[in-house]
Amino acid sequence: MSTTNGSYSSAMAACDVVKLHKPNFTPKLAFILGSGLGPFADEIEDATVIPYYKLPGFHSCSVSGHAGNMLLGYLKDVPVVCFQGRAHIYEGISADPIKTLIRTIKLLGAEMVIITNAAGSLHEDMPAGSLMMLNDHINYQFTNPLIGPNDEEFGPRFVSMDDAYNAEIRAQFQKVAKEQDIKLNEGVYLAISGPCFETHAEIRAFKILGADAVGMSTVPETIIARHCDLKVAAISAITNLGAGITNEKLSHEHTLKGAKLAVGSMIKLLLGFVENYKQART
Ligand code: HPA
């Protein structure tokens, strides 16, 4: 199926496919899973799995650690949609498939998207295996997914990025983390385009700019989600220290290894959040 243009009609076409697979299903929460964090999807009950190649406008993933499936089902009786894998700018694609994914979430009726990613830390006291919730970001990808004609059906031409990472949801995550005895760092995520990891000089520069972690995703999704007024929370699984902070050699395999150190507490935190969400609404 060819990639369409991320517009209203392409997200509607993806929704139509979802409705054929799982009629009358309205997810409340959406999860996007980063590198090595796919095992969270095993927690979903009564899961319907739709590979991205069956969804018009979606991008079939080319990166190992990203399965390329949409799952629809229940976590603690809360209807959820979950994405195992995402498109990245470094794959040489336009932002269209990222728009289609986020706008499909919106049209399916979810109220928030919880984005996870793998990231490098800029602080030695936030090592591999740590979790960092984003409280802001720096877009260092030198592009913006909303460049081009505005899709008025979804949002305005000019988008405020105040409170991009919803403060109320962050407070709920901190409450859950405390209850579960999980250390949940908070900080600024800086997105590069990739696919190179950073140079040592870039890591030093990003620290001066005010970043706490660095990665190759999440910022386009957040911008598109805020444009259509979806609430956003985002959590990084720290998989390594930034290039040059120690002698560790960075590679995708190293990222996947690092993600394994964080996946247990990430799953516990996300499930705790869903439980908290359910209790607040019953
Ligand atoms: N840099 C950029 N992206 C990443 C890193 C990193 O150090 N680790 C995991 N994803």
mmCIF file of C-alpha atoms and ligand atoms in Angstrom:
data_model
loop_
_atom_site.group_PDB
_atom_site.id
_atom_site.type_symbol
_atom_site.label_atom_id
_atom_site.label_comp_id
_atom_site.label_asym_id
_atom_site.label_seq_id
_atom_site.Cartn_x
_atom_site.Cartn_y
_atom_site.Cartn_z
ATOM 1 C CA MET A 1 0.000 0.000 0.000
ATOM 2 C CA SER A 2 1.451 3.353 -0.882
ATOM 3 C CA THR A 3 2.200 6.056 1.633
ATOM 4 C CA THR A 4 -0.407 8.798 1.398
ATOM 5 C CA ASN A 5 -0.042 12.358 2.529
ATOM 6 C CA GLY A 6 -0.807 12.397 6.251
ATOM 7 C CA SER A 7 -3.966 14.405 5.592
ATOM 8 C CA TYR A 8 -7.474 13.890 6.961
ATOM 9 C CA SER A 9 -8.374 11.379 4.259
ATOM 10 C CA SER A 10 -5.316 9.190 4.843
ATOM 11 C CA ALA A 11 -5.926 9.028 8.610
ATOM 12 C CA MET A 12 -9.610 8.268 7.898
ATOM 13 C CA ALA A 13 -8.575 5.440 5.558
ATOM 14 C CA ALA A 14 -6.390 3.947 8.307
ATOM 15 C CA CYS A 15 -9.304 4.281 10.767
ATOM 16 C CA ASP A 16 -11.564 2.422 8.352
ATOM 17 C CA VAL A 17 -9.120 -0.505 8.300
ATOM 18 C CA VAL A 18 -8.980 -0.458 12.120
ATOM 19 C CA LYS A 19 -12.783 -0.527 12.309
ATOM 20 C CA LEU A 20 -12.945 -3.558 10.028
ATOM 21 C CA HIS A 21 -10.527 -5.421 12.320
ATOM 22 C CA LYS A 22 -12.076 -4.280 15.616
ATOM 23 C CA PRO A 23 -15.541 -2.758 15.194
ATOM 24 C CA ASN A 24 -16.973 -0.408 17.839
ATOM 25 C CA PHE A 25 -13.678 -0.021 19.668
ATOM 26 C CA THR A 26 -12.716 3.401 21.043
ATOM 27 C CA PRO A 27 -9.284 3.504 22.683
ATOM 28 C CA LYS A 28 -8.862 5.919 25.568
ATOM 29 C CA LEU A 29 -5.071 5.829 25.686
ATOM 30 C CA ALA A 30 -2.460 5.422 22.964
ATOM 31 C CA PHE A 31 1.087 4.164 23.496
ATOM 32 C CA ILE A 32 4.011 4.454 21.086
ATOM 33 C CA LEU A 33 6.820 2.067 21.984
ATOM 34 C CA GLY A 34 10.454 2.935 21.376
ATOM 35 C CA SER A 35 13.437 0.723 20.545
ATOM 36 C CA GLY A 36 13.498 -2.429 22.666
ATOM 37 C CA LEU A 37 10.308 -1.482 24.533
ATOM 38 C CA GLY A 38 7.997 -3.675 22.423
ATOM 39 C CA PRO A 39 7.477 -6.232 25.264
ATOM 40 C CA PHE A 40 5.006 -3.795 26.874
ATOM 41 C CA ALA A 41 2.562 -4.886 24.171
ATOM 42 C CA ASP A 42 2.508 -8.430 25.642
ATOM 43 C CA GLU A 43 0.497 -6.986 28.548
ATOM 44 C CA ILE A 44 -2.453 -6.110 26.294
ATOM 45 C CA GLU A 45 -5.458 -8.408 26.654
ATOM 46 C CA ASP A 46 -7.798 -9.435 23.848
ATOM 47 C CA ALA A 47 -5.298 -7.879 21.442
ATOM 48 C CA THR A 48 -6.069 -7.436 17.773
ATOM 49 C CA VAL A 49 -2.799 -7.023 15.868
ATOM 50 C CA ILE A 50 -2.720 -5.064 12.603
ATOM 51 C CA PRO A 51 0.652 -4.929 10.799
ATOM 52 C CA TYR A 52 1.482 -1.465 9.489
ATOM 53 C CA TYR A 53 1.571 -2.706 5.883
ATOM 54 C CA LYS A 54 -2.209 -3.192 6.113
ATOM 55 C CA LEU A 55 -2.743 0.394 7.272
ATOM 56 C CA PRO A 56 -2.845 3.015 4.491
ATOM 57 C CA GLY A 57 -0.298 5.776 5.024
ATOM 58 C CA PHE A 58 1.665 3.882 7.686
ATOM 59 C CA HIS A 59 5.378 3.185 7.328
ATOM 60 C CA SER A 60 6.565 -0.416 7.599
ATOM 61 C CA CYS A 61 9.512 -0.315 10.007
ATOM 62 C CA SER A 62 13.011 -0.950 8.746
ATOM 63 C CA VAL A 63 14.779 -0.873 12.101
ATOM 64 C CA SER A 64 15.363 -3.949 14.302
ATOM 65 C CA GLY A 65 13.697 -3.638 17.702
ATOM 66 C CA HIS A 66 10.663 -2.031 16.004
ATOM 67 C CA ALA A 67 8.048 -4.640 15.064
ATOM 68 C CA GLY A 68 5.698 -2.480 12.954
ATOM 69 C CA ASN A 69 2.334 -3.456 14.448
ATOM 70 C CA MET A 70 -0.688 -1.656 15.792
ATOM 71 C CA LEU A 71 -2.386 -3.465 18.677
ATOM 72 C CA LEU A 72 -5.880 -2.775 19.953
ATOM 73 C CA GLY A 73 -7.038 -4.274 23.227
ATOM 74 C CA TYR A 74 -7.324 -3.725 26.959
ATOM 75 C CA LEU A 75 -4.980 -2.908 29.824
ATOM 76 C CA LYS A 76 -6.718 -3.283 33.181
ATOM 77 C CA ASP A 77 -10.039 -3.066 31.283
ATOM 78 C CA VAL A 78 -9.073 0.298 29.769
ATOM 79 C CA PRO A 79 -9.299 0.232 25.937
ATOM 80 C CA VAL A 80 -5.925 1.117 24.457
ATOM 81 C CA VAL A 81 -4.131 1.299 21.143
ATOM 82 C CA CYS A 82 -0.445 0.565 21.049
ATOM 83 C CA PHE A 83 2.149 1.050 18.325
ATOM 84 C CA GLN A 84 5.151 -1.257 18.202
ATOM 85 C CA GLY A 85 7.492 0.764 16.072
ATOM 86 C CA ARG A 86 7.488 4.179 14.437
ATOM 87 C CA ALA A 87 8.863 5.998 11.438
ATOM 88 C CA HIS A 88 12.013 8.082 11.919
ATOM 89 C CA ILE A 89 13.263 11.119 9.999
ATOM 90 C CA TYR A 90 16.605 9.337 9.416
ATOM 91 C CA GLU A 91 14.847 6.750 7.234
ATOM 92 C CA GLY A 92 14.628 9.460 4.576
ATOM 93 C CA ILE A 93 10.851 9.622 4.690
ATOM 94 C CA SER A 94 8.697 12.711 4.890
ATOM 95 C CA ALA A 95 6.702 13.395 8.059
ATOM 96 C CA ASP A 96 3.548 12.046 6.361
ATOM 97 C CA PRO A 97 3.497 8.557 7.942
ATOM 98 C CA ILE A 98 4.148 10.105 11.365
ATOM 99 C CA LYS A 99 1.197 12.453 10.781
ATOM 100 C CA THR A 100 -0.998 9.552 9.707
ATOM 101 C CA LEU A 101 -0.146 7.533 12.829
ATOM 102 C CA ILE A 102 -0.820 10.387 15.272
ATOM 103 C CA ARG A 103 -3.941 11.573 13.458
ATOM 104 C CA THR A 104 -5.300 8.031 13.393
ATOM 105 C CA ILE A 105 -5.016 8.062 17.199
ATOM 106 C CA LYS A 106 -6.976 11.327 17.233
ATOM 107 C CA LEU A 107 -9.705 10.081 14.890
ATOM 108 C CA LEU A 108 -10.073 6.809 16.808
ATOM 109 C CA GLY A 109 -11.069 8.960 19.788
ATOM 110 C CA ALA A 110 -8.146 8.545 22.235
ATOM 111 C CA GLU A 111 -7.576 11.437 24.629
ATOM 112 C CA MET A 112 -3.842 11.159 25.134
ATOM 113 C CA VAL A 113 -0.737 9.637 23.677
ATOM 114 C CA ILE A 114 2.062 8.257 25.800
ATOM 115 C CA ILE A 115 5.276 8.184 23.831
ATOM 116 C CA THR A 116 8.309 6.151 24.828
ATOM 117 C CA ASN A 117 11.764 6.210 23.330
ATOM 118 C CA ALA A 118 15.338 5.095 23.858
ATOM 119 C CA ALA A 119 17.720 7.942 24.648
ATOM 120 C CA GLY A 120 21.257 8.792 25.632
ATOM 121 C CA SER A 121 21.751 10.608 28.924
ATOM 122 C CA LEU A 122 23.815 13.753 29.389
ATOM 123 C CA HIS A 123 24.230 13.119 33.122
ATOM 124 C CA GLU A 124 26.421 10.488 34.740
ATOM 125 C CA ASP A 125 23.941 10.231 37.607
ATOM 126 C CA MET A 126 21.195 9.224 35.125
ATOM 127 C CA PRO A 127 22.839 6.079 33.661
ATOM 128 C CA ALA A 128 21.573 3.248 31.425
ATOM 129 C CA GLY A 129 18.445 1.679 32.910
ATOM 130 C CA SER A 130 17.108 5.032 34.235
ATOM 131 C CA LEU A 131 13.793 6.545 33.178
ATOM 132 C CA MET A 132 13.408 10.207 32.240
ATOM 133 C CA MET A 133 10.027 11.831 31.701
ATOM 134 C CA LEU A 134 10.145 14.731 29.255
ATOM 135 C CA ASN A 135 9.108 18.100 30.643
ATOM 136 C CA ASP A 136 10.160 19.914 27.469
ATOM 137 C CA HIS A 137 12.116 19.386 24.275
ATOM 138 C CA ILE A 138 14.579 21.042 21.921
ATOM 139 C CA ASN A 139 13.930 20.375 18.245
ATOM 140 C CA TYR A 140 17.413 19.970 16.755
ATOM 141 C CA GLN A 141 16.217 17.978 13.737
ATOM 142 C CA PHE A 142 16.344 21.072 11.494
ATOM 143 C CA THR A 143 12.871 20.360 10.196
ATOM 144 C CA ASN A 144 9.305 20.515 11.439
ATOM 145 C CA PRO A 145 6.612 17.964 10.564
ATOM 146 C CA LEU A 146 3.992 20.712 10.116
ATOM 147 C CA ILE A 147 5.887 22.463 7.298
ATOM 148 C CA GLY A 148 3.577 22.549 4.253
ATOM 149 C CA PRO A 149 -0.110 23.266 3.788
ATOM 150 C CA ASN A 150 -1.963 23.267 7.097
ATOM 151 C CA ASP A 151 -4.533 20.524 7.653
ATOM 152 C CA GLU A 152 -7.281 22.743 9.083
ATOM 153 C CA GLU A 153 -9.391 19.722 10.105
ATOM 154 C CA PHE A 154 -6.789 18.929 12.739
ATOM 155 C CA GLY A 155 -5.555 22.263 14.046
ATOM 156 C CA PRO A 156 -4.395 25.828 13.426
ATOM 157 C CA ARG A 157 -1.509 27.003 11.276
ATOM 158 C CA PHE A 158 0.497 28.237 14.267
ATOM 159 C CA VAL A 159 0.704 25.908 17.232
ATOM 160 C CA SER A 160 1.584 26.777 20.822
ATOM 161 C CA MET A 161 4.126 24.450 22.396
ATOM 162 C CA ASP A 162 3.412 25.701 25.923
ATOM 163 C CA ASP A 163 2.799 22.700 28.162
ATOM 164 C CA ALA A 164 3.696 20.353 25.275
ATOM 165 C CA TYR A 165 4.174 17.595 27.848
ATOM 166 C CA ASN A 166 1.012 17.904 29.912
ATOM 167 C CA ALA A 167 1.744 19.025 33.483
ATOM 168 C CA GLU A 168 -1.244 17.210 35.012
ATOM 169 C CA ILE A 169 -0.279 13.908 33.402
ATOM 170 C CA ARG A 170 3.308 14.401 34.549
ATOM 171 C CA ALA A 171 2.087 14.859 38.115
ATOM 172 C CA GLN A 172 0.079 11.622 37.827
ATOM 173 C CA PHE A 173 3.147 9.778 36.542
ATOM 174 C CA GLN A 174 5.227 11.118 39.441
ATOM 175 C CA LYS A 175 2.564 9.965 41.920
ATOM 176 C CA VAL A 176 2.563 6.471 40.403
ATOM 177 C CA ALA A 177 6.378 6.348 40.328
ATOM 178 C CA LYS A 178 6.503 7.249 44.017
ATOM 179 C CA GLU A 179 3.964 4.555 44.906
ATOM 180 C CA GLN A 180 5.921 1.995 42.899
ATOM 181 C CA ASP A 181 9.284 3.108 44.235
ATOM 182 C CA ILE A 182 10.564 3.922 40.741
ATOM 183 C CA LYS A 183 12.921 6.859 40.263
ATOM 184 C CA LEU A 184 11.389 8.981 37.516
ATOM 185 C CA ASN A 185 13.797 11.712 36.424
ATOM 186 C CA GLU A 186 12.400 14.700 34.541
ATOM 187 C CA GLY A 187 14.200 16.723 31.941
ATOM 188 C CA VAL A 188 14.605 18.169 28.489
ATOM 189 C CA TYR A 189 14.912 15.835 25.493
ATOM 190 C CA LEU A 190 16.859 17.053 22.494
ATOM 191 C CA ALA A 191 16.002 15.380 19.177
ATOM 192 C CA ILE A 192 18.585 15.022 16.429
ATOM 193 C CA SER A 193 17.698 13.604 13.010
ATOM 194 C CA GLY A 194 20.202 10.760 13.245
ATOM 195 C CA PRO A 195 21.192 8.243 12.040
ATOM 196 C CA CYS A 196 24.642 9.160 13.415
ATOM 197 C CA PHE A 197 25.074 9.235 17.115
ATOM 198 C CA GLU A 198 26.432 12.568 18.340
ATOM 199 C CA THR A 199 30.032 13.661 18.262
ATOM 200 C CA HIS A 200 31.666 14.326 21.626
ATOM 201 C CA ALA A 201 31.579 18.063 20.877
ATOM 202 C CA GLU A 202 27.857 17.911 20.103
ATOM 203 C CA ILE A 203 27.172 16.234 23.434
ATOM 204 C CA ARG A 204 29.083 18.993 25.229
ATOM 205 C CA ALA A 205 27.181 21.633 23.218
ATOM 206 C CA PHE A 206 23.769 20.027 23.930
ATOM 207 C CA LYS A 207 24.521 20.120 27.638
ATOM 208 C CA ILE A 208 25.141 23.857 27.397
ATOM 209 C CA LEU A 209 21.889 24.251 25.433
ATOM 210 C CA GLY A 210 19.984 22.792 28.369
ATOM 211 C CA ALA A 211 19.334 19.219 27.241
ATOM 212 C CA ASP A 212 19.277 16.290 29.657
ATOM 213 C CA ALA A 213 18.850 13.451 27.159
ATOM 214 C CA VAL A 214 19.233 13.018 23.426
ATOM 215 C CA GLY A 215 17.461 10.819 20.895
ATOM 216 C CA MET A 216 16.173 10.510 17.333
ATOM 217 C CA SER A 217 12.383 10.475 17.720
ATOM 218 C CA THR A 218 9.403 11.758 19.746
ATOM 219 C CA VAL A 219 9.620 15.466 18.857
ATOM 220 C CA PRO A 220 7.785 15.103 15.495
ATOM 221 C CA GLU A 221 5.074 12.998 17.159
ATOM 222 C CA THR A 222 4.640 15.522 19.961
ATOM 223 C CA ILE A 223 4.367 18.457 17.542
ATOM 224 C CA ILE A 224 1.750 16.668 15.420
ATOM 225 C CA ALA A 225 -0.185 15.559 18.525
ATOM 226 C CA ARG A 226 -0.261 19.077 19.991
ATOM 227 C CA HIS A 227 -1.412 20.462 16.635
ATOM 228 C CA CYS A 228 -4.541 18.271 16.861
ATOM 229 C CA ASP A 229 -4.907 18.877 20.616
ATOM 230 C CA LEU A 230 -4.020 15.383 21.782
ATOM 231 C CA LYS A 231 -2.467 15.425 25.254
ATOM 232 C CA VAL A 232 1.088 14.116 25.356
ATOM 233 C CA ALA A 233 3.296 12.404 27.922
ATOM 234 C CA ALA A 234 6.709 11.041 26.945
ATOM 235 C CA ILE A 235 9.208 8.878 28.771
ATOM 236 C CA SER A 236 12.758 8.011 27.754
ATOM 237 C CA ALA A 237 14.388 4.724 28.608
ATOM 238 C CA ILE A 238 18.003 5.744 29.106
ATOM 239 C CA THR A 239 20.099 3.211 27.231
ATOM 240 C CA ASN A 240 23.568 4.800 27.468
ATOM 241 C CA LEU A 241 25.503 7.885 28.444
ATOM 242 C CA GLY A 242 25.980 10.390 25.636
ATOM 243 C CA ALA A 243 28.939 9.883 23.302
ATOM 244 C CA GLY A 244 32.260 10.715 24.920
ATOM 245 C CA ILE A 245 30.988 10.948 28.499
ATOM 246 C CA THR A 246 32.595 7.555 29.113
ATOM 247 C CA ASN A 247 34.472 5.122 26.863
ATOM 248 C CA GLU A 248 31.359 3.134 25.911
ATOM 249 C CA LYS A 249 31.008 2.530 22.175
ATOM 250 C CA LEU A 250 27.553 3.411 20.856
ATOM 251 C CA SER A 251 25.654 1.213 18.412
ATOM 252 C CA HIS A 252 22.065 0.133 17.853
ATOM 253 C CA GLU A 253 22.866 -3.223 19.515
ATOM 254 C CA HIS A 254 24.164 -1.298 22.533
ATOM 255 C CA THR A 255 20.893 0.713 22.568
ATOM 256 C CA LEU A 256 18.813 -2.484 22.546
ATOM 257 C CA LYS A 257 20.952 -3.925 25.370
ATOM 258 C CA GLY A 258 20.496 -0.733 27.373
ATOM 259 C CA ALA A 259 16.738 -0.775 26.753
ATOM 260 C CA LYS A 260 16.597 -4.204 28.413
ATOM 261 C CA LEU A 261 17.837 -2.581 31.640
ATOM 262 C CA ALA A 262 14.937 -0.120 31.619
ATOM 263 C CA VAL A 263 12.077 -2.148 30.142
ATOM 264 C CA GLY A 264 10.991 -3.712 33.476
ATOM 265 C CA SER A 265 10.530 -0.410 35.291
ATOM 266 C CA MET A 266 9.025 1.202 32.173
ATOM 267 C CA ILE A 267 6.332 -1.506 31.981
ATOM 268 C CA LYS A 268 5.646 -1.246 35.724
ATOM 269 C CA LEU A 269 5.313 2.533 35.474
ATOM 270 C CA LEU A 270 3.018 2.453 32.435
ATOM 271 C CA LEU A 271 0.761 -0.199 33.972
ATOM 272 C CA GLY A 272 0.646 1.777 37.217
ATOM 273 C CA PHE A 273 -0.377 4.833 35.219
ATOM 274 C CA VAL A 274 -3.200 2.911 33.521
ATOM 275 C CA GLU A 275 -4.458 1.662 36.912
ATOM 276 C CA ASN A 276 -4.385 5.222 38.260
ATOM 277 C CA TYR A 277 -6.198 6.467 35.138
ATOM 278 C CA LYS A 278 -8.885 3.807 35.583
ATOM 279 C CA GLN A 279 -9.407 4.592 39.265
ATOM 280 C CA ALA A 280 -9.712 8.300 38.571
ATOM 281 C CA ARG A 281 -12.583 7.561 36.184
ATOM 282 C CA THR A 282 -14.610 4.991 38.175
HETATM 283 N N1 HPA B 1 21.936 9.405 20.958
HETATM 284 C C1 HPA B 1 20.893 9.476 20.126
HETATM 285 N N2 HPA B 1 19.911 8.586 20.135
HETATM 286 C C2 HPA B 1 19.969 7.593 21.029
HETATM 287 C C3 HPA B 1 21.040 7.469 21.922
HETATM 288 C C4 HPA B 1 22.077 8.433 21.886
HETATM 289 O O1 HPA B 1 23.057 8.394 22.663
HETATM 290 N N3 HPA B 1 20.799 6.362 22.671
HETATM 291 C C5 HPA B 1 19.623 5.847 22.254
HETATM 292 N N4 HPA B 1 19.116 6.580 21.252
#
